[in-house]
Amino acid sequence: MEIVYERCCGLDVHKQTVVACVILSGPGRTVQKEVRSFGTMTPDLLALGDWLASLAVSHVAMESTGVYWQPVWNLLEDRFHLLLANARHIKAVPGRKTDVKDAEWIADLLRHGLIQASFVPDRRQRELRELTRYRTSLLGERSAELNRLQKTLEGANIKLASVASDIDGTSARAMLAALVAGSSDAGALAELARGRLREKLPQLQRALQGRFGEHQRFLVAQQLAHLDFLEEAVAQVSGEIEERLRPFEQAAVERLDAIPGVGVRTAQVIVAEVGADVDRFPTAAHLASWAGMCPGNNESAGKRLSGKTRKGDKWLRAALVEAALAAGRTRRSYLGEQYRRLVPRRGKKKAAAAVGHSILTIVYYLLSRKVAYADLGPNYFDIRDRAALEHRLVHRLQGLGNKVTLEPLPV
């Protein structure tokens, strides 16, 4: 096979060790291999870099095993051309697997240009990713804590969630604080309601008549304190994200915020995962395939076996599906109408995935062309093929025994 890189290295990365195999092409078709093992501490990885530099290695490939590749990447990215490979794409022959053989196999694939590099953003975007992903984890932990709070209240016969739509709202927080302080008068607790919740005072009084014990008072106090801590942590992380986005990507966030269903937080996640510069993806279809937001290819003997979406960026995918579900609740928008048209035929999950794909396509063109979002409107699907729609409706009316004459209204 053709030799693409004459001086290359393959790394088999583990938690405590890195096995490196260097392949050097000599005169004629001679090949020289050198294999060494290094630790994963910073001095060891710096020694690995010095050894590769002494051999004039130009390209280094490693597989993406967990997060263990990140320390190696951080220290070598400024000195060599690095490639990160999907472990499933470069799997060796079973039964011949050792750390040394894995490193040799990766180096041999790299030497012949058979490794497809995964997308790894620059250091600034990787840091932004860590912040947005940590905030997403905090929000998930906050939702879990709210569920634990609801479980404690149900155990105390407090049916507050059956009346108040949000047990973490202002009125509910005031009632819970009074319960923790020792109040047991349901009427006095219901009087703490604010706004439209005061219209449900009789229901609140019945919901707040429970058996609130001492251990439940202790648990609710701890859970409310944990919720306060998580909200403060989310606010601080969000402030750091906005500070890092302000110099370069703030305009991109504002542009994406105009898409129905996409809020500022979702726009920040999209920019952190994809980047404000999407030119690294040739087309919107490439971006959707990388994110795992398009049907997979699984065909054999001319038969389409499955269209299940492939695994992609799970953080981006979750944000897009959440945005799609929010867009499905909007009125007078293209995305909302698309979701409502797909749900009866495909179900909510597939409809959300399809609308998420549409949102990602919109994101690609907004960022690549640097234009503002323009909605196609809820009647886009009707006017796209107006003649076919009119023919279908007329045919149905005629089937019911009606004589139909179409007369366009004046514009």
C-alpha positions as a printed NumPy array, in Angstrom:
array([[  0.   ,   0.   ,   0.   ],
       [  0.991,   3.6  ,  -0.456],
       [  2.978,   5.149,   2.376],
       [  1.45 ,   8.482,   3.374],
       [  3.529,   9.398,   6.448],
       [  7.156,   8.27 ,   6.538],
       [  7.808,   9.122,  10.191],
       [  4.811,   8.472,  12.386],
       [  3.865,   7.111,  15.792],
       [  0.949,   5.182,  17.262],
       [  0.033,   5.538,  20.93 ],
       [ -1.893,   3.018,  23.01 ],
       [ -3.062,   5.179,  25.899],
       [ -4.114,   3.856,  29.296],
       [ -4.668,   5.359,  32.711],
       [ -1.114,   4.827,  33.976],
       [  0.91 ,   3.869,  30.89 ],
       [  1.352,   4.944,  27.278],
       [  2.889,   2.496,  24.787],
       [  4.408,   4.29 ,  21.783],
       [  5.418,   2.635,  18.515],
       [  7.39 ,   4.728,  16.017],
       [  7.655,   3.593,  12.388],
       [ 10.435,   5.175,  10.319],
       [ 10.708,   4.598,   6.575],
       [ 14.3  ,   4.14 ,   5.418],
       [ 15.878,   4.054,   1.965],
       [ 14.221,   1.675,  -0.436],
       [ 11.41 ,  -0.111,   1.382],
       [ 13.201,  -0.66 ,   4.693],
       [ 11.196,  -0.053,   7.85 ],
       [ 12.473,   0.672,  11.324],
       [ 10.259,   0.212,  14.387],
       [ 10.925,   1.43 ,  17.896],
       [  8.637,   0.738,  20.858],
       [  8.812,   2.343,  24.28 ],
       [  6.524,   2.648,  27.299],
       [  5.992,   5.837,  29.302],
       [  3.997,   6.853,  32.334],
       [  1.128,   9.321,  32.181],
       [  2.492,  11.905,  34.621],
       [  3.404,  15.264,  33.102],
       [  7.204,  14.683,  33.207],
       [  6.716,  11.281,  31.54 ],
       [  4.594,  12.746,  28.765],
       [  7.11 ,  15.54 ,  28.209],
       [  9.806,  12.86 ,  27.9  ],
       [  7.595,  11.107,  25.335],
       [  7.392,  14.319,  23.344],
       [ 11.175,  14.808,  23.462],
       [ 11.731,  11.23 ,  22.289],
       [  9.347,  11.676,  19.348],
       [ 10.99 ,  14.978,  18.443],
       [ 14.442,  13.367,  18.483],
       [ 13.194,  10.868,  15.882],
       [ 11.702,  13.666,  13.739],
       [  8.19 ,  12.201,  13.999],
       [  5.629,  14.346,  12.178],
       [  2.273,  12.634,  12.864],
       [  1.006,  10.926,  16.024],
       [ -2.236,   8.931,  16.319],
       [ -4.036,   7.661,  19.408],
       [ -7.415,   6.122,  20.11 ],
       [-10.127,   7.854,  22.099],
       [-10.309,   5.659,  25.19 ],
       [-12.368,   7.498,  27.814],
       [-10.656,  10.722,  28.847],
       [ -7.146,   9.275,  29.127],
       [ -6.152,  10.735,  25.755],
       [ -6.665,  14.314,  26.967],
       [ -3.442,  14.696,  29.045],
       [ -1.419,  13.362,  26.109],
       [ -3.17 ,  15.686,  23.677],
       [ -2.701,  18.729,  25.901],
       [  1.084,  18.306,  26.016],
       [  1.726,  17.196,  22.433],
       [ -0.716,  19.283,  20.37 ],
       [  1.73 ,  22.183,  19.947],
       [  4.61 ,  19.951,  18.798],
       [  3.097,  17.359,  16.437],
       [  0.184,  16.807,  14.086],
       [ -2.155,  14.712,  16.238],
       [ -4.98 ,  12.427,  15.15 ],
       [ -7.614,  11.056,  17.511],
       [ -9.245,   7.861,  16.233],
       [-12.49 ,   6.206,  17.219],
       [-11.563,   2.94 ,  18.954],
       [-14.332,   1.068,  17.096],
       [-12.95 ,   2.162,  13.733],
       [ -9.43 ,   0.808,  14.295],
       [-10.173,  -2.401,  16.175],
       [ -7.476,  -5.02 ,  15.639],
       [ -7.96 ,  -8.733,  14.931],
       [ -9.324, -10.519,  18.05 ],
       [ -6.956, -12.865,  19.804],
       [ -3.829, -10.889,  18.922],
       [ -4.241,  -8.029,  21.345],
       [ -1.486,  -6.666,  23.542],
       [ -0.511,  -3.094,  24.327],
       [  2.521,  -3.302,  22.039],
       [  0.552,  -4.841,  19.175],
       [ -2.154,  -2.183,  19.577],
       [  0.433,   0.595,  19.295],
       [  1.996,  -1.087,  16.25 ],
       [ -1.411,  -1.491,  14.619],
       [ -2.294,   2.186,  15.155],
       [  1.09 ,   3.276,  13.786],
       [  0.717,   1.02 ,  10.74 ],
       [ -2.759,   2.354,   9.965],
       [ -1.513,   5.924,  10.344],
       [  1.492,   5.244,   8.105],
       [ -0.821,   4.278,   5.246],
       [ -3.371,   7.041,   5.88 ],
       [ -6.134,   4.69 ,   7.003],
       [ -7.163,   6.56 ,  10.155],
       [-10.073,   8.98 ,  10.011],
       [ -9.391,  11.676,  12.564],
       [-12.094,  12.654,  15.027],
       [-12.946,  16.312,  15.468],
       [-11.064,  17.815,  18.405],
       [-11.579,  21.581,  18.885],
       [ -8.893,  23.989,  19.987],
       [ -8.012,  24.473,  23.641],
       [-10.268,  27.506,  24.171],
       [-13.314,  25.686,  22.843],
       [-12.466,  22.568,  24.85 ],
       [-12.427,  24.676,  28.02 ],
       [-15.789,  26.187,  27.06 ],
       [-17.14 ,  22.669,  26.499],
       [-16.105,  21.613,  29.984],
       [-17.973,  24.561,  31.468],
       [-21.209,  24.   ,  29.531],
       [-21.142,  20.261,  30.196],
       [-20.551,  20.85 ,  33.903],
       [-23.508,  23.26 ,  33.984],
       [-25.673,  20.641,  32.266],
       [-24.639,  18.12 ,  34.923],
       [-25.513,  20.606,  37.675],
       [-28.942,  21.182,  36.145],
       [-29.493,  17.429,  36.005],
       [-28.489,  17.139,  39.651],
       [-30.908,  19.953,  40.503],
       [-33.755,  18.087,  38.779],
       [-32.844,  14.932,  40.715],
       [-32.871,  16.875,  44.   ],
       [-36.307,  18.31 ,  43.18 ],
       [-37.551,  14.762,  42.631],
       [-36.144,  13.735,  46.013],
       [-37.893,  16.725,  47.611],
       [-41.182,  15.703,  46.018],
       [-40.701,  12.138,  47.28 ],
       [-40.156,  13.409,  50.836],
       [-43.303,  15.579,  50.679],
       [-45.374,  12.657,  49.407],
       [-44.132,  10.585,  52.344],
       [-45.361,  13.336,  54.659],
       [-48.831,  13.472,  53.005],
       [-48.081,  16.985,  51.705],
       [-49.7  ,  17.144,  48.231],
       [-48.311,  20.544,  47.304],
       [-47.272,  19.405,  43.788],
       [-50.897,  18.468,  43.038],
       [-51.916,  22.122,  43.32 ],
       [-48.794,  24.185,  42.581],
       [-47.218,  23.614,  39.184],
       [-43.705,  24.303,  40.539],
       [-42.647,  23.192,  44.013],
       [-39.533,  25.329,  43.612],
       [-41.436,  28.54 ,  42.899],
       [-41.653,  31.571,  45.162],
       [-44.933,  30.571,  46.822],
       [-43.956,  26.924,  47.273],
       [-40.57 ,  27.883,  48.704],
       [-42.243,  30.155,  51.273],
       [-44.593,  27.352,  52.352],
       [-41.776,  24.816,  52.594],
       [-39.676,  27.239,  54.626],
       [-42.601,  27.705,  57.031],
       [-43.015,  23.93 ,  57.307],
       [-39.327,  23.534,  58.134],
       [-39.634,  26.327,  60.73 ],
       [-42.305,  24.31 ,  62.533],
       [-45.586,  25.754,  61.271],
       [-48.409,  23.22 ,  60.89 ],
       [-51.443,  25.501,  60.339],
       [-52.634,  24.676,  56.81 ],
       [-54.595,  27.929,  56.543],
       [-51.603,  30.07 ,  57.486],
       [-49.387,  28.127,  55.106],
       [-51.862,  28.573,  52.235],
       [-51.933,  32.34 ,  52.841],
       [-48.268,  32.457,  51.778],
       [-49.368,  31.888,  48.165],
       [-48.687,  34.671,  45.688],
       [-50.103,  35.607,  42.309],
       [-52.542,  33.313,  40.537],
       [-51.921,  30.562,  43.068],
       [-54.145,  32.485,  45.516],
       [-57.091,  31.426,  43.368],
       [-56.523,  27.896,  44.713],
       [-56.5  ,  28.667,  48.464],
       [-59.084,  25.978,  49.387],
       [-57.139,  23.313,  47.459],
       [-53.885,  24.486,  49.034],
       [-55.303,  24.176,  52.535],
       [-56.312,  20.582,  51.861],
       [-52.977,  19.774,  50.198],
       [-50.975,  21.142,  53.134],
       [-52.766,  19.028,  55.754],
       [-50.261,  16.235,  56.271],
       [-48.153,  14.348,  58.798],
       [-44.896,  16.292,  58.673],
       [-42.496,  14.515,  61.033],
       [-39.175,  15.645,  62.491],
       [-37.057,  13.533,  60.163],
       [-38.973,  14.911,  57.165],
       [-38.422,  18.439,  58.441],
       [-34.69 ,  17.687,  58.588],
       [-34.685,  16.149,  55.076],
       [-36.6  ,  19.035,  53.5  ],
       [-34.227,  21.553,  55.115],
       [-31.23 ,  19.709,  53.697],
       [-32.818,  19.409,  50.266],
       [-33.743,  23.082,  50.104],
       [-30.19 ,  24.028,  51.112],
       [-28.812,  21.735,  48.422],
       [-31.102,  23.334,  45.844],
       [-29.905,  26.794,  46.862],
       [-26.299,  25.65 ,  46.523],
       [-26.935,  24.179,  43.068],
       [-28.706,  27.317,  41.856],
       [-25.797,  29.45 ,  43.036],
       [-23.312,  27.097,  41.351],
       [-25.281,  27.213,  38.079],
       [-25.334,  31.013,  38.228],
       [-21.574,  31.197,  38.773],
       [-20.813,  28.742,  35.956],
       [-23.188,  30.606,  33.642],
       [-21.375,  33.852,  34.423],
       [-18.033,  32.26 ,  33.558],
       [-19.472,  30.911,  30.284],
       [-20.816,  34.327,  29.29 ],
       [-17.457,  35.908,  30.106],
       [-15.62 ,  33.454,  27.857],
       [-18.144,  33.827,  25.04 ],
       [-18.176,  37.613,  25.058],
       [-14.994,  38.325,  23.049],
       [-15.722,  36.11 ,  20.039],
       [-18.896,  34.002,  20.041],
       [-21.493,  36.29 ,  21.638],
       [-22.825,  37.349,  18.224],
       [-23.253,  33.68 ,  17.268],
       [-25.197,  33.005,  20.486],
       [-27.52 ,  35.945,  19.805],
       [-28.048,  34.724,  16.235],
       [-29.   ,  31.212,  17.398],
       [-31.235,  32.546,  20.165],
       [-33.723,  33.682,  17.488],
       [-34.505,  30.074,  16.483],
       [-37.83 ,  28.873,  18.   ],
       [-37.137,  26.542,  20.92 ],
       [-33.496,  27.618,  21.253],
       [-32.793,  29.763,  24.296],
       [-29.586,  31.439,  25.367],
       [-28.447,  28.415,  27.376],
       [-29.057,  26.001,  24.49 ],
       [-27.342,  28.383,  22.068],
       [-24.292,  28.458,  24.34 ],
       [-24.177,  24.657,  24.388],
       [-24.389,  24.503,  20.583],
       [-21.588,  27.041,  20.145],
       [-19.435,  25.209,  22.699],
       [-19.922,  21.817,  21.028],
       [-19.807,  22.865,  17.362],
       [-17.913,  26.14 ,  17.482],
       [-18.795,  29.46 ,  15.882],
       [-16.754,  28.5  ,  12.807],
       [-18.529,  25.589,  11.108],
       [-16.397,  25.629,   7.96 ],
       [-14.633,  22.478,   9.199],
       [-17.816,  20.648,   8.18 ],
       [-18.217,  20.652,   4.367],
       [-22.029,  20.634,   4.48 ],
       [-24.891,  20.682,   6.949],
       [-25.338,  16.951,   6.314],
       [-21.765,  16.298,   7.512],
       [-22.482,  18.244,  10.704],
       [-25.722,  16.315,  11.309],
       [-23.918,  13.005,  10.749],
       [-21.135,  13.956,  13.162],
       [-23.682,  14.947,  15.81 ],
       [-25.65 ,  11.707,  15.352],
       [-28.813,  13.568,  14.332],
       [-29.495,  11.789,  11.036],
       [-30.641,   8.246,  10.124],
       [-27.9  ,   5.648,  10.1  ],
       [-26.885,   3.576,   7.078],
       [-27.501,  -0.146,   7.524],
       [-28.147,  -1.864,   4.226],
       [-27.344,  -5.414,   3.156],
       [-28.342,  -7.374,   0.022],
       [-30.377,  -4.414,  -1.148],
       [-32.473,  -4.352,   2.028],
       [-32.707,  -1.412,   4.383],
       [-32.278,  -3.044,   7.798],
       [-32.416,  -0.165,  10.238],
       [-32.359,   3.612,  10.233],
       [-31.405,   4.018,  13.87 ],
       [-29.342,   7.127,  14.485],
       [-25.671,   6.554,  15.24 ],
       [-23.896,   7.568,  18.408],
       [-22.593,  11.11 ,  18.184],
       [-22.09 ,  14.074,  20.48 ],
       [-24.506,  13.19 ,  23.291],
       [-24.342,  16.669,  24.84 ],
       [-25.251,  18.38 ,  21.565],
       [-27.898,  15.781,  20.801],
       [-29.587,  16.266,  24.187],
       [-29.633,  20.053,  23.712],
       [-31.118,  19.74 ,  20.217],
       [-33.844,  17.317,  21.314],
       [-34.739,  19.603,  24.217],
       [-34.914,  22.558,  21.824],
       [-37.042,  20.513,  19.408],
       [-39.57 ,  19.672,  22.125],
       [-39.728,  23.354,  23.071],
       [-40.161,  24.335,  19.404],
       [-42.994,  21.806,  19.106],
       [-44.981,  23.858,  21.63 ],
       [-44.594,  27.113,  19.701],
       [-47.351,  28.478,  17.487],
       [-47.062,  30.206,  14.133],
       [-43.595,  28.789,  13.418],
       [-42.159,  26.407,  10.824],
       [-40.514,  24.134,  13.398],
       [-43.661,  23.913,  15.512],
       [-45.723,  22.94 ,  12.477],
       [-43.115,  20.381,  11.409],
       [-43.241,  18.739,  14.845],
       [-47.05 ,  18.592,  14.886],
       [-47.145,  17.086,  11.383],
       [-44.662,  14.338,  12.31 ],
       [-46.023,  13.301,  15.718],
       [-49.147,  11.439,  14.442],
       [-47.101,   9.407,  11.937],
       [-43.76 ,   8.926,  13.683],
       [-44.334,   9.482,  17.382],
       [-42.925,  12.116,  19.694],
       [-39.374,  10.775,  19.936],
       [-38.765,  10.471,  16.205],
       [-40.49 ,  13.794,  15.608],
       [-38.179,  15.449,  18.154],
       [-35.138,  13.904,  16.465],
       [-36.309,  15.149,  13.046],
       [-36.956,  18.678,  14.316],
       [-33.591,  18.6  ,  16.103],
       [-31.98 ,  17.737,  12.759],
       [-33.754,  20.734,  11.198],
       [-32.535,  23.001,  14.012],
       [-28.953,  21.818,  13.49 ],
       [-29.248,  22.476,   9.745],
       [-30.507,  25.984,  10.5  ],
       [-27.6  ,  26.466,  12.908],
       [-25.127,  25.487,  10.199],
       [-26.41 ,  28.032,   7.7  ],
       [-26.815,  30.821,  10.256],
       [-23.212,  30.404,  11.426],
       [-21.651,  29.79 ,   8.008],
       [-23.467,  32.638,   6.242],
       [-23.646,  34.928,   9.316],
       [-27.254,  35.886,   8.649],
       [-30.274,  36.388,  10.888],
       [-32.921,  33.701,  11.279],
       [-35.979,  34.073,   9.017],
       [-38.882,  31.741,   9.792],
       [-40.558,  30.006,   6.839],
       [-43.935,  30.269,   8.561],
       [-46.476,  27.659,   9.693],
       [-48.113,  27.414,   6.236],
       [-44.885,  26.536,   4.448],
       [-45.864,  22.891,   4.054],
       [-49.186,  23.911,   2.455],
       [-47.85 ,  26.437,  -0.048],
       [-44.844,  24.254,  -0.925],
       [-47.06 ,  22.128,  -3.192],
       [-50.337,  23.974,  -3.269],
       [-51.716,  22.215,  -6.352],
       [-51.287,  18.751,  -4.816],
       [-52.959,  19.884,  -1.582],
       [-55.93 ,  21.382,  -3.438],
       [-56.318,  18.237,  -5.546],
       [-56.273,  15.986,  -2.48 ],
       [-58.852,  18.055,  -0.582],
       [-61.136,  18.393,  -3.591],
       [-60.933,  14.644,  -4.18 ],
       [-61.979,  13.941,  -0.569],
       [-64.939,  16.341,  -0.783],
       [-66.04 ,  14.793,  -4.069],
       [-65.84 ,  11.373,  -2.476],
       [-68.409,  12.581,   0.076],
       [-70.827,  13.483,  -2.729],
       [-70.047,  17.197,  -3.072],
       [-69.492,  19.26 ,  -6.202],
       [-66.474,  21.459,  -5.63 ],
       [-65.58 ,  24.643,  -7.482],
       [-62.42 ,  26.538,  -6.481],
       [-62.484,  30.313,  -6.788],
       [-59.352,  32.148,  -5.544],
       [-59.947,  35.13 ,  -3.304],
       [-58.615,  38.504,  -4.443],
       [-55.154,  39.242,  -3.154]])
